[in-house]
CSV table of C-alpha atoms and ligand atoms in Angstrom, one decimal:
chain,number,residue,atom,x,y,z
A,581,UNK,CA,-34.5,76.2,134.0
A,582,UNK,CA,-38.1,76.4,132.4
A,583,UNK,CA,-38.9,75.1,128.9
A,584,UNK,CA,-41.4,76.3,126.7
A,585,UNK,CA,-43.0,75.1,123.2
A,586,UNK,CA,-42.5,77.2,120.2
A,587,UNK,CA,-46.0,77.1,119.5
A,588,UNK,CA,-46.7,79.4,122.6
A,589,UNK,CA,-49.1,76.9,124.2
A,590,UNK,CA,-47.5,74.8,126.1
A,591,UNK,CA,-45.0,75.1,129.1
A,592,UNK,CA,-43.4,76.0,131.3
A,593,UNK,CA,-41.8,72.4,132.2
A,594,UNK,CA,-38.7,71.4,134.1
A,595,UNK,CA,-35.7,69.5,132.0
A,596,UNK,CA,-37.4,65.9,133.2
A,597,UNK,CA,-40.7,66.9,131.9
A,598,UNK,CA,-39.5,68.2,128.7
A,599,UNK,CA,-37.1,64.9,128.1
A,600,UNK,CA,-40.1,62.5,128.5
A,601,UNK,CA,-42.5,64.4,126.8
A,602,UNK,CA,-40.2,64.8,123.4
A,603,UNK,CA,-42.9,66.9,121.4
A,604,UNK,CA,-44.9,69.6,123.1
A,605,UNK,CA,-48.5,69.3,123.7
A,606,UNK,CA,-49.6,71.8,121.1
A,607,UNK,CA,-47.4,70.2,118.3
A,608,UNK,CA,-44.5,72.8,118.9
A,609,UNK,CA,-40.8,71.8,120.1
A,610,UNK,CA,-39.6,72.7,123.7
A,611,UNK,CA,-36.9,75.2,123.9
A,612,UNK,CA,-35.3,76.7,127.1
A,613,UNK,CA,-36.5,80.1,128.3
A,614,UNK,CA,-33.4,81.5,127.5
A,615,UNK,CA,-29.6,80.5,126.3
A,616,UNK,CA,-27.4,80.9,129.4
A,617,UNK,CA,-24.2,82.4,128.5
A,618,UNK,CA,-20.8,81.7,129.1
A,619,UNK,CA,-18.2,85.0,130.2
A,620,UNK,CA,-14.8,84.8,128.0
A,621,UNK,CA,-12.8,83.6,131.5
A,622,UNK,CA,-15.5,81.2,131.9
A,623,UNK,CA,-14.6,79.9,128.5
A,624,UNK,CA,-11.0,80.1,128.9
A,625,UNK,CA,-11.3,77.9,132.2
A,626,UNK,CA,-13.0,75.3,130.0
A,627,UNK,CA,-10.2,74.9,127.5
A,628,UNK,CA,-8.5,72.3,129.2
A,629,UNK,CA,-11.1,70.1,130.6
A,630,UNK,CA,-11.5,66.6,129.3
A,631,UNK,CA,-14.6,66.1,127.0
A,632,UNK,CA,-17.0,64.5,129.8
A,633,UNK,CA,-16.3,67.3,131.8
A,634,UNK,CA,-17.2,70.0,129.7
A,635,UNK,CA,-20.2,68.0,128.5
A,636,UNK,CA,-21.4,68.6,132.3
A,637,UNK,CA,-20.4,72.3,132.5
A,638,UNK,CA,-22.0,73.0,129.3
A,639,UNK,CA,-25.4,70.8,130.1
A,640,UNK,CA,-25.7,72.0,133.5
A,641,UNK,CA,-26.7,75.2,132.2
A,642,UNK,CA,-29.8,73.7,131.2
A,643,UNK,CA,-30.8,71.4,133.8
A,644,UNK,CA,-30.8,73.9,136.7
A,645,UNK,CA,-32.1,72.6,139.7
A,646,UNK,CA,-32.8,69.3,138.4
A,647,UNK,CA,-29.3,67.7,137.8
A,648,UNK,CA,-26.0,68.9,138.8
A,649,UNK,CA,-22.5,69.2,136.6
A,650,UNK,CA,-20.8,66.4,138.6
A,651,UNK,CA,-24.1,64.1,137.5
A,652,UNK,CA,-24.2,65.2,133.9
A,653,UNK,CA,-20.4,64.5,134.0
A,654,UNK,CA,-20.5,61.1,135.1
A,655,UNK,CA,-23.1,60.3,133.0
A,656,UNK,CA,-21.5,62.0,129.8
A,657,UNK,CA,-18.3,60.1,131.2
A,658,UNK,CA,-20.1,56.7,131.2
A,659,UNK,CA,-21.6,57.5,127.4
A,660,UNK,CA,-18.5,58.1,125.7
A,661,UNK,CA,-16.2,55.6,127.5
A,662,UNK,CA,-16.5,52.7,124.9
A,663,UNK,CA,-15.7,55.8,122.0
A,664,UNK,CA,-13.0,54.5,119.8
A,665,UNK,CA,-10.9,57.8,120.3
A,666,UNK,CA,-10.0,59.6,123.3
A,667,UNK,CA,-10.6,62.9,122.4
A,668,UNK,CA,-14.0,61.5,122.0
A,669,UNK,CA,-14.7,64.1,118.6
A,670,UNK,CA,-11.5,64.7,117.6
A,671,UNK,CA,-10.1,67.7,115.1
A,672,UNK,CA,-8.1,66.7,112.0
A,673,UNK,CA,-6.3,69.5,110.0
A,674,UNK,CA,-7.3,68.8,106.0
A,675,UNK,CA,-5.9,72.0,104.1
A,676,UNK,CA,-5.3,75.2,104.6
A,677,UNK,CA,-7.9,76.9,107.2
A,678,UNK,CA,-10.1,73.8,107.2
A,679,UNK,CA,-10.8,71.6,110.1
A,680,UNK,CA,-12.8,68.3,109.9
A,681,UNK,CA,-14.3,67.5,113.2
A,682,UNK,CA,-14.4,63.5,113.4
A,683,UNK,CA,-18.0,62.6,114.8
A,684,UNK,CA,-17.5,58.9,114.2
A,685,UNK,CA,-16.1,57.5,117.0
A,686,UNK,CA,-18.9,56.1,118.3
A,687,UNK,CA,-20.6,52.6,118.3
A,688,UNK,CA,-22.4,52.9,115.4
A,689,UNK,CA,-20.0,55.1,113.4
A,690,UNK,CA,-22.3,58.3,112.6
A,691,UNK,CA,-22.6,61.3,115.1
A,692,UNK,CA,-26.2,60.4,116.3
A,693,UNK,CA,-24.2,58.1,119.0
A,694,UNK,CA,-23.0,61.3,120.6
A,695,UNK,CA,-27.0,62.3,121.3
A,696,UNK,CA,-28.3,58.9,121.7
A,697,UNK,CA,-25.6,57.5,124.1
A,698,UNK,CA,-26.3,60.5,126.6
A,699,UNK,CA,-30.3,60.4,125.9
A,700,UNK,CA,-30.4,56.5,126.7
A,701,UNK,CA,-28.8,57.7,130.1
A,702,UNK,CA,-31.1,60.2,130.4
A,703,UNK,CA,-34.0,58.6,130.3
A,704,UNK,CA,-33.0,55.7,132.4
A,705,UNK,CA,-32.3,58.1,135.5
A,706,UNK,CA,-35.4,60.2,134.8
A,707,UNK,CA,-37.7,56.8,134.5
A,708,UNK,CA,-35.9,55.5,137.5
A,709,UNK,CA,-36.5,58.7,139.6
A,710,UNK,CA,-40.3,58.4,138.8
A,711,UNK,CA,-40.4,54.5,139.3
A,712,UNK,CA,-41.7,54.2,135.6
A,713,UNK,CA,-40.8,52.1,132.9
A,714,UNK,CA,-41.1,53.1,129.2
A,715,UNK,CA,-41.4,51.8,125.7
A,716,UNK,CA,-39.6,53.2,123.2
A,717,UNK,CA,-41.2,52.9,119.3
A,718,UNK,CA,-39.2,54.6,116.4
A,719,UNK,CA,-39.2,53.7,112.6
A,720,UNK,CA,-36.1,54.2,110.8
A,721,UNK,CA,-34.2,54.4,107.2
A,722,UNK,CA,-31.0,53.4,108.7
A,723,UNK,CA,-28.7,55.5,111.0
A,724,UNK,CA,-31.1,56.5,113.9
A,725,UNK,CA,-32.5,53.3,114.3
A,726,UNK,CA,-29.0,51.6,115.0
A,727,UNK,CA,-27.8,54.5,117.2
A,728,UNK,CA,-30.7,54.3,119.2
A,729,UNK,CA,-30.7,50.3,119.7
A,730,UNK,CA,-27.3,50.5,120.8
A,731,UNK,CA,-27.4,53.1,123.0
A,732,UNK,CA,-30.7,51.4,124.7
A,733,UNK,CA,-29.9,48.4,124.8
A,734,UNK,CA,-29.9,46.7,128.3
A,735,UNK,CA,-31.4,50.0,129.9
A,736,UNK,CA,-33.6,48.4,132.8
A,737,UNK,CA,-36.5,51.0,132.4
A,738,UNK,CA,-36.8,50.8,128.7
A,739,UNK,CA,-37.7,48.4,126.1
A,740,UNK,CA,-36.8,49.5,122.7
A,741,UNK,CA,-38.7,48.9,119.5
A,742,UNK,CA,-37.5,49.9,116.0
A,743,UNK,CA,-39.0,49.3,112.8
A,744,UNK,CA,-37.1,49.3,109.6
A,745,UNK,CA,-38.2,48.4,106.0
A,746,UNK,CA,-37.6,44.4,105.3
A,747,UNK,CA,-34.8,44.2,102.6
A,748,UNK,CA,-34.7,48.1,102.2
A,749,UNK,CA,-31.8,49.4,104.6
A,750,UNK,CA,-27.9,48.8,103.6
A,751,UNK,CA,-26.2,45.5,104.5
A,752,UNK,CA,-24.5,47.3,107.1
A,753,UNK,CA,-27.0,49.3,108.9
A,754,UNK,CA,-29.5,46.4,109.0
A,755,UNK,CA,-26.5,44.0,110.6
A,756,UNK,CA,-25.7,47.0,113.2
A,757,UNK,CA,-29.6,46.4,114.2
A,758,UNK,CA,-29.8,42.8,114.3
A,759,UNK,CA,-26.8,41.8,115.7
A,760,UNK,CA,-27.5,43.3,119.1
A,761,UNK,CA,-28.8,40.7,121.1
A,762,UNK,CA,-30.3,42.3,124.5
A,763,UNK,CA,-32.8,42.3,126.5
A,764,UNK,CA,-35.4,44.8,125.6
A,765,UNK,CA,-33.9,45.5,122.6
A,766,UNK,CA,-36.0,44.9,119.3
A,767,UNK,CA,-35.1,45.2,115.7
A,768,UNK,CA,-38.2,44.8,114.0
A,769,UNK,CA,-38.4,44.2,109.8
A,770,UNK,CA,-41.8,45.5,108.4
A,771,UNK,CA,-42.7,44.0,105.0
A,772,UNK,CA,-43.3,47.3,103.7
A,773,UNK,CA,-41.2,50.7,102.8
A,774,UNK,CA,-40.0,53.1,105.2
A,775,UNK,CA,-43.4,55.2,104.7
A,776,UNK,CA,-45.5,52.5,106.0
A,777,UNK,CA,-43.0,52.0,109.2
A,778,UNK,CA,-43.5,55.8,110.2
A,779,UNK,CA,-47.1,55.5,109.5
A,780,UNK,CA,-47.3,52.5,111.8
A,781,UNK,CA,-45.5,54.6,114.6
A,782,UNK,CA,-47.8,57.6,114.3
A,783,UNK,CA,-50.8,55.6,114.3
A,784,UNK,CA,-49.8,53.8,117.6
A,785,UNK,CA,-49.1,57.1,118.8
A,786,UNK,CA,-52.6,58.1,118.4
A,787,UNK,CA,-53.8,54.8,119.8
A,788,UNK,CA,-53.9,56.3,123.3
A,789,UNK,CA,-55.2,53.5,124.9
A,790,UNK,CA,-52.0,51.4,123.8
A,791,UNK,CA,-49.8,54.7,124.4
A,792,UNK,CA,-51.0,54.9,127.8
A,793,UNK,CA,-50.8,51.5,128.8
A,794,UNK,CA,-47.0,51.1,127.9
A,795,UNK,CA,-45.9,54.2,128.3
A,796,UNK,CA,-44.9,55.0,124.7
A,797,UNK,CA,-42.2,57.3,124.2
A,798,UNK,CA,-39.9,58.5,121.3
A,799,UNK,CA,-36.3,59.4,120.8
A,800,UNK,CA,-36.6,61.4,117.4
A,801,UNK,CA,-34.2,64.7,116.9
A,802,UNK,CA,-37.3,66.8,118.2
A,803,UNK,CA,-36.4,66.0,121.5
A,804,UNK,CA,-34.3,68.9,123.2
A,805,UNK,CA,-32.4,66.6,125.3
A,806,UNK,CA,-30.8,65.0,122.2
A,807,UNK,CA,-30.0,68.3,121.2
A,808,UNK,CA,-28.2,69.1,124.5
A,809,UNK,CA,-24.9,67.0,123.8
A,810,UNK,CA,-24.6,68.1,120.5
A,811,UNK,CA,-23.3,71.4,121.7
A,812,UNK,CA,-21.0,70.4,123.7
A,813,UNK,CA,-18.6,69.3,120.5
A,814,UNK,CA,-19.1,72.9,118.8
A,815,UNK,CA,-17.3,74.3,122.3
A,816,UNK,CA,-14.7,71.4,122.1
A,817,UNK,CA,-13.5,72.4,118.5
A,818,UNK,CA,-13.9,76.4,119.0
A,819,UNK,CA,-11.8,75.7,122.2
A,820,UNK,CA,-9.3,74.0,120.7
A,821,UNK,CA,-9.0,76.2,117.8
A,822,UNK,CA,-8.4,79.2,120.1
A,823,UNK,CA,-12.0,80.7,121.1
A,824,UNK,CA,-13.0,82.9,122.8
A,825,UNK,CA,-9.8,84.7,121.5
A,826,UNK,CA,-10.1,83.5,118.2
A,827,UNK,CA,-13.8,83.3,115.9
A,828,UNK,CA,-14.4,80.2,113.9
A,829,UNK,CA,-16.9,78.8,111.5
A,830,UNK,CA,-19.0,75.5,111.2
A,831,UNK,CA,-20.0,73.5,108.0
A,832,UNK,CA,-22.4,71.4,108.8
A,833,UNK,CA,-24.3,68.6,106.5
A,834,UNK,CA,-27.8,69.1,107.4
A,835,UNK,CA,-31.2,67.0,107.2
A,836,UNK,CA,-33.2,67.7,109.9
A,837,UNK,CA,-31.7,70.6,111.2
A,838,UNK,CA,-30.8,69.1,114.7
A,839,UNK,CA,-27.0,69.6,114.5
A,840,UNK,CA,-26.9,72.6,113.0
A,841,UNK,CA,-29.1,74.0,115.6
A,842,UNK,CA,-26.9,73.1,118.2
A,843,UNK,CA,-24.5,74.9,116.5
A,844,UNK,CA,-26.8,78.2,116.5
A,845,UNK,CA,-27.4,77.4,120.5
A,846,UNK,CA,-23.7,77.2,121.2
A,847,UNK,CA,-23.1,80.4,119.4
A,848,UNK,CA,-26.1,81.8,121.8
A,849,UNK,CA,-24.2,80.6,124.6
A,850,UNK,CA,-21.2,83.2,123.7
A,851,UNK,CA,-19.1,80.6,121.5
A,852,UNK,CA,-17.9,83.4,118.9
A,853,UNK,CA,-19.2,81.5,116.1
A,854,UNK,CA,-18.7,83.6,112.9
A,855,UNK,CA,-21.2,81.8,110.5
A,856,UNK,CA,-22.9,78.4,110.3
A,857,UNK,CA,-22.9,76.8,106.9
A,858,UNK,CA,-25.7,74.7,106.0
A,859,UNK,CA,-24.3,71.8,104.0
A,860,UNK,CA,-27.4,70.4,101.6
A,861,UNK,CA,-27.6,67.9,99.0
A,862,UNK,CA,-29.8,68.0,95.7
A,863,UNK,CA,-32.4,67.8,98.6
A,864,UNK,CA,-32.1,71.6,99.2
A,865,UNK,CA,-35.3,73.1,100.4
A,866,UNK,CA,-32.9,74.5,103.3
A,867,UNK,CA,-30.6,76.2,100.6
A,868,UNK,CA,-33.5,77.5,98.5
A,869,UNK,CA,-35.1,78.9,102.1
A,870,UNK,CA,-31.7,81.1,102.9
A,871,UNK,CA,-31.4,82.2,99.2
A,872,UNK,CA,-35.5,83.1,98.7
A,873,UNK,CA,-36.8,83.6,102.0
A,874,UNK,CA,-39.1,81.1,101.3
A,875,UNK,CA,-39.6,77.3,102.6
A,876,UNK,CA,-41.3,75.5,99.7
A,877,UNK,CA,-41.7,72.1,99.7
A,878,UNK,CA,-40.5,69.6,97.2
A,879,UNK,CA,-40.3,65.8,96.4
A,880,UNK,CA,-37.8,63.7,98.2
A,881,UNK,CA,-35.2,62.8,95.7
A,882,UNK,CA,-32.9,59.5,96.8
A,883,UNK,CA,-29.1,60.6,97.0
A,884,UNK,CA,-25.8,59.2,97.8
A,885,UNK,CA,-25.9,61.1,101.5
A,886,UNK,CA,-29.3,59.2,102.9
A,887,UNK,CA,-29.5,60.8,105.9
A,888,UNK,CA,-30.1,64.1,104.3
A,889,UNK,CA,-32.5,63.1,102.2
A,890,UNK,CA,-35.4,65.4,103.7
A,891,UNK,CA,-37.6,67.9,103.0
A,892,UNK,CA,-39.2,68.8,106.0
A,893,UNK,CA,-36.4,69.6,108.6
A,894,UNK,CA,-38.2,68.8,111.6
A,895,UNK,CA,-35.8,71.0,114.0
A,896,UNK,CA,-36.1,74.4,111.4
A,897,UNK,CA,-39.0,75.3,113.8
A,898,UNK,CA,-36.6,76.0,116.5
A,899,UNK,CA,-34.9,78.7,114.6
A,900,UNK,CA,-38.1,80.0,113.2
A,901,UNK,CA,-39.3,80.6,116.5
A,902,UNK,CA,-36.0,82.5,117.2
A,903,UNK,CA,-35.8,84.7,114.1
A,904,UNK,CA,-39.6,85.2,114.7
A,905,UNK,CA,-38.3,87.1,118.1
A,906,UNK,CA,-39.9,83.9,120.0
A,907,UNK,CA,-43.7,84.7,118.8
A,908,UNK,CA,-45.2,81.5,119.3
A,909,UNK,CA,-48.4,82.3,117.7
A,910,UNK,CA,-46.6,83.5,114.9
A,911,UNK,CA,-44.6,80.5,114.5
A,912,UNK,CA,-48.4,78.5,114.7
A,913,UNK,CA,-49.9,80.2,112.1
A,914,UNK,CA,-46.6,79.8,110.2
A,915,UNK,CA,-46.6,75.9,110.6
A,916,UNK,CA,-50.2,75.6,109.8
A,917,UNK,CA,-49.6,77.2,106.7
A,918,UNK,CA,-46.8,75.3,105.7
A,919,UNK,CA,-48.8,71.9,106.7
A,920,UNK,CA,-51.8,73.5,104.4
A,921,UNK,CA,-49.9,74.7,101.4
A,922,UNK,CA,-46.3,73.6,101.4
A,923,UNK,CA,-45.1,76.8,101.4
A,924,UNK,CA,-44.2,79.9,103.8
A,925,UNK,CA,-42.8,82.9,103.5
A,926,UNK,CA,-40.7,84.9,106.0
A,927,UNK,CA,-40.7,89.1,106.6
A,928,UNK,CA,-37.8,90.6,105.8
A,929,UNK,CA,-36.5,91.6,109.1
A,930,UNK,CA,-36.4,87.7,109.9
A,931,UNK,CA,-34.5,86.9,106.9
A,932,UNK,CA,-31.7,89.5,107.9
A,933,UNK,CA,-31.6,87.8,111.2
A,934,UNK,CA,-31.0,84.6,109.4
A,935,UNK,CA,-28.5,85.9,107.0
A,936,UNK,CA,-26.5,87.4,110.0
A,937,UNK,CA,-25.2,84.0,111.2
A,938,UNK,CA,-26.4,81.5,108.4
A,939,UNK,CA,-25.2,80.6,104.6
A,940,UNK,CA,-26.4,77.9,102.8
A,941,UNK,CA,-24.8,75.6,100.0
A,942,UNK,CA,-25.9,72.3,98.0
A,943,UNK,CA,-24.4,69.8,96.3
A,944,UNK,CA,-25.5,67.1,94.2
A,945,UNK,CA,-24.2,63.4,93.7
A,946,UNK,CA,-21.5,63.9,91.2
A,947,UNK,CA,-20.2,66.8,93.3
A,948,UNK,CA,-20.1,64.3,96.6
A,949,UNK,CA,-18.3,61.9,94.3
A,950,UNK,CA,-15.9,64.5,92.9
A,951,UNK,CA,-15.2,66.1,96.4
A,952,UNK,CA,-14.6,62.5,98.0
A,953,UNK,CA,-12.0,62.1,95.5
A,954,UNK,CA,-10.3,65.1,95.7
A,955,UNK,CA,-10.4,65.2,99.4
A,956,UNK,CA,-8.8,61.5,99.1
A,957,UNK,CA,-6.2,62.6,96.3
A,958,UNK,CA,-4.9,66.1,97.6
A,959,UNK,CA,-5.3,65.5,101.4
A,960,UNK,CA,-5.5,61.8,102.1
A,961,UNK,CA,-8.9,61.8,104.1
A,962,UNK,CA,-11.3,59.5,103.4
A,963,UNK,CA,-14.7,61.2,103.8
A,964,UNK,CA,-18.3,59.7,103.8
A,965,UNK,CA,-20.8,61.3,100.9
A,966,UNK,CA,-22.4,63.7,104.1
A,967,UNK,CA,-18.8,64.9,105.1
A,968,UNK,CA,-18.0,65.1,101.4
A,969,UNK,CA,-21.3,67.5,101.5
A,970,UNK,CA,-19.8,69.5,104.5
A,971,UNK,CA,-16.2,69.7,103.4
A,972,UNK,CA,-17.6,71.6,100.0
A,973,UNK,CA,-19.4,74.0,101.6
A,974,UNK,CA,-16.9,75.1,103.6
A,975,UNK,CA,-14.3,75.2,100.7
A,976,UNK,CA,-16.8,77.1,98.4
A,977,UNK,CA,-17.9,79.6,101.7
A,978,UNK,CA,-14.0,80.2,102.1
A,979,UNK,CA,-13.4,81.0,98.3
A,980,UNK,CA,-16.2,83.4,98.0
A,981,UNK,CA,-15.2,85.4,100.9
A,982,UNK,CA,-18.7,84.4,103.0
A,983,UNK,CA,-16.0,83.1,105.6
A,984,UNK,CA,-13.1,85.8,106.1
A,985,UNK,CA,-9.7,84.0,105.2
A,986,UNK,CA,-8.2,84.2,109.0
A,987,UNK,CA,-11.2,82.3,110.3
A,988,UNK,CA,-10.7,78.9,110.7
A,989,UNK,CA,-13.6,76.5,109.4
A,990,UNK,CA,-14.7,73.3,111.0
A,991,UNK,CA,-16.4,70.6,108.6
A,992,UNK,CA,-18.2,68.3,110.7
A,993,UNK,CA,-17.8,64.5,109.4
A,994,UNK,CA,-21.2,63.1,110.2
A,995,UNK,CA,-20.5,59.2,109.7
A,996,UNK,CA,-17.3,57.0,108.9
A,997,UNK,CA,-16.6,56.6,105.3
A,998,UNK,CA,-17.5,52.6,105.6
A,999,UNK,CA,-20.8,53.3,106.5
A,1000,UNK,CA,-21.4,54.2,103.4
A,1001,UNK,CA,-18.6,52.1,101.6
A,1002,UNK,CA,-20.4,51.6,97.9
A,1003,UNK,CA,-20.3,55.3,97.4
A,1004,UNK,CA,-16.6,55.8,98.3
A,1005,UNK,CA,-15.7,53.2,96.5
A,1006,UNK,CA,-17.3,54.5,93.3
A,1007,UNK,CA,-15.3,57.8,94.0
A,1008,UNK,CA,-12.1,56.1,94.9
A,1009,UNK,CA,-11.8,52.5,93.6
A,1010,UNK,CA,-11.0,51.5,97.4
A,1011,UNK,CA,-13.8,50.3,99.9
A,1012,UNK,CA,-13.2,51.8,103.0
A,1013,UNK,CA,-12.5,49.1,105.9
A,1014,UNK,CA,-14.9,49.1,109.0
A,1015,UNK,CA,-13.2,49.9,112.5
A,1016,UNK,CA,-11.8,47.2,114.1
A,1017,UNK,CA,-14.6,47.2,116.4
A,1018,UNK,CA,-17.1,46.2,113.8
A,1019,UNK,CA,-14.6,44.6,111.6
A,1020,UNK,CA,-16.4,41.1,112.2
A,1021,UNK,CA,-20.1,42.8,111.8
A,1022,UNK,CA,-21.4,41.1,108.8
A,1023,UNK,CA,-20.3,38.0,110.4
A,1024,UNK,CA,-22.4,38.2,113.6
A,1025,UNK,CA,-25.8,36.4,114.0
A,1026,UNK,CA,-28.7,38.3,113.3
A,1027,UNK,CA,-31.9,38.5,115.8
A,1028,UNK,CA,-34.6,40.4,114.3
A,1029,UNK,CA,-38.7,40.3,114.8
A,1030,UNK,CA,-40.8,40.3,111.5
A,1031,UNK,CA,-44.1,42.2,111.3
A,1032,UNK,CA,-46.5,42.7,108.6
A,1033,UNK,CA,-46.8,46.5,107.6
A,1034,UNK,CA,-49.7,47.0,110.3
A,1035,UNK,CA,-50.4,48.9,113.4
A,1036,UNK,CA,-52.3,46.1,115.0
A,1037,UNK,CA,-49.3,43.7,113.9
A,1038,UNK,CA,-46.5,45.7,115.4
A,1039,UNK,CA,-48.9,46.4,118.3
A,1040,UNK,CA,-49.1,42.5,119.1
A,1041,UNK,CA,-45.5,41.9,118.9
A,1042,UNK,CA,-44.7,45.2,121.5
A,1043,UNK,CA,-47.3,43.8,124.1
A,1044,UNK,CA,-45.9,40.0,123.2
A,1045,UNK,CA,-42.1,41.3,124.1
A,1046,UNK,CA,-42.0,44.2,126.7
A,1047,UNK,CA,-41.2,43.8,129.9
A,1048,UNK,CA,-44.0,44.9,131.6
A,1049,UNK,CA,-43.3,47.6,134.6
B,1138,PLP,C1,-28.6,62.4,110.5
B,1138,PLP,C2,-27.4,62.6,110.0
B,1138,PLP,C3,-27.4,63.9,109.3
B,1138,PLP,C4,-28.3,65.0,109.3
B,1138,PLP,O1,-28.2,65.5,110.8
B,1138,PLP,P1,-29.4,66.7,111.3
B,1138,PLP,O2,-29.5,66.5,112.3
B,1138,PLP,O3,-30.7,66.0,110.7
B,1138,PLP,O4,-29.5,67.7,110.1
B,1138,PLP,C5,-25.9,64.0,108.2
B,1138,PLP,N1,-25.4,63.1,108.2
B,1138,PLP,C6,-25.2,61.8,108.7
B,1138,PLP,C7,-24.4,60.8,108.4
B,1138,PLP,C8,-26.4,61.9,109.8
B,1138,PLP,O5,-26.6,60.4,110.1
């Protein structure tokens, strides 16, 4: 399988090169040259596979000639061995035609574990194969950092440094990062805000001497190998509900557009997905795009679902590439215009293609609290704020006829309610308990480094702490 950039000026690369590079050299994102499809017979044969075997079957289509199915299945088995539900991504019937897929059974109880746990093993294997070491550097406002530190802790070939704004992440999120005591894993409290942390990461990636010296890598959601494992749970849910003989729809709480794009890839691989519902909070740039055909940047407003407090969705460029019939030059032009003016519009033909598969809904904080309370009261299910945004969109898509009455809708539950306990308590009057493996989290000792909000301070810290390769 060959990979090409969405901006038409980088590629072909193999799977491992795309994995280790992350972002393409022309500023674009890597995509496979095609989406290998499964026949109905092949899908029927997949219906009874355990999760790790299913993961191996699906991902092997994208690693052709480099990693085989058995090896991928073993990596997935190892990645998901510690998950607290044997089904890994279990379905829960909510009511009527709505099912909730629980994606919070990993170590940090948010869906980013599903990708990150696989990615860390993929990195380790690729680096060891090449006899290389790497330093991973990232900034987090919460969920990504804890999932990354948890996944990359103790990997021989990788030292990981995650910057977070000192005093500005939730207590649970901070303790999930700082309670990790492993060689090569570093939570770094930066005396600044999230934008400072991100700016430092950017500056250090642009410091080519430093970048080459430590072999700097990133694990943000633009990495294709982070999307690959997310395709798997769309298959597992749809097959459990009767695919390929029965169509399904998915409702996806969306921020950077990575998760819902994985659903789009599953559809292109032959899964009968009738509709992908993009669910946003009051940061509704995507909802407005699907309504109006124009992407118009706005300011970010903090909400109860902070992992979706995003204006520019980094993975949207992948869909844009498809909507523009894979014309990388056109995509590069559109992205340049967006960077300059904060706005772009798409031709009718592209919007027709978008509306064929996607619908979009928004929900503000008041609606989110009401949805959490209603799901608790009528269905006995405690949703976190992100999941509530998705379930509400699913309900409305059924009510307004966007999804036909006989089609099951799977709403993705992207975090455990205890991760956002304050919002849940506000909605229901009860603070949800952390799952048993995290019950003593807040009593665990903290270990963290501190750094001033400057690239030089963080660079010095990395050079002091990394294990030289
Ligand atoms: C990251 C995250 C999202 C957004 O997912 P994207 O792939 O960025 O669209 C939604 N909910 C939760 C809980 C998250 O951690």
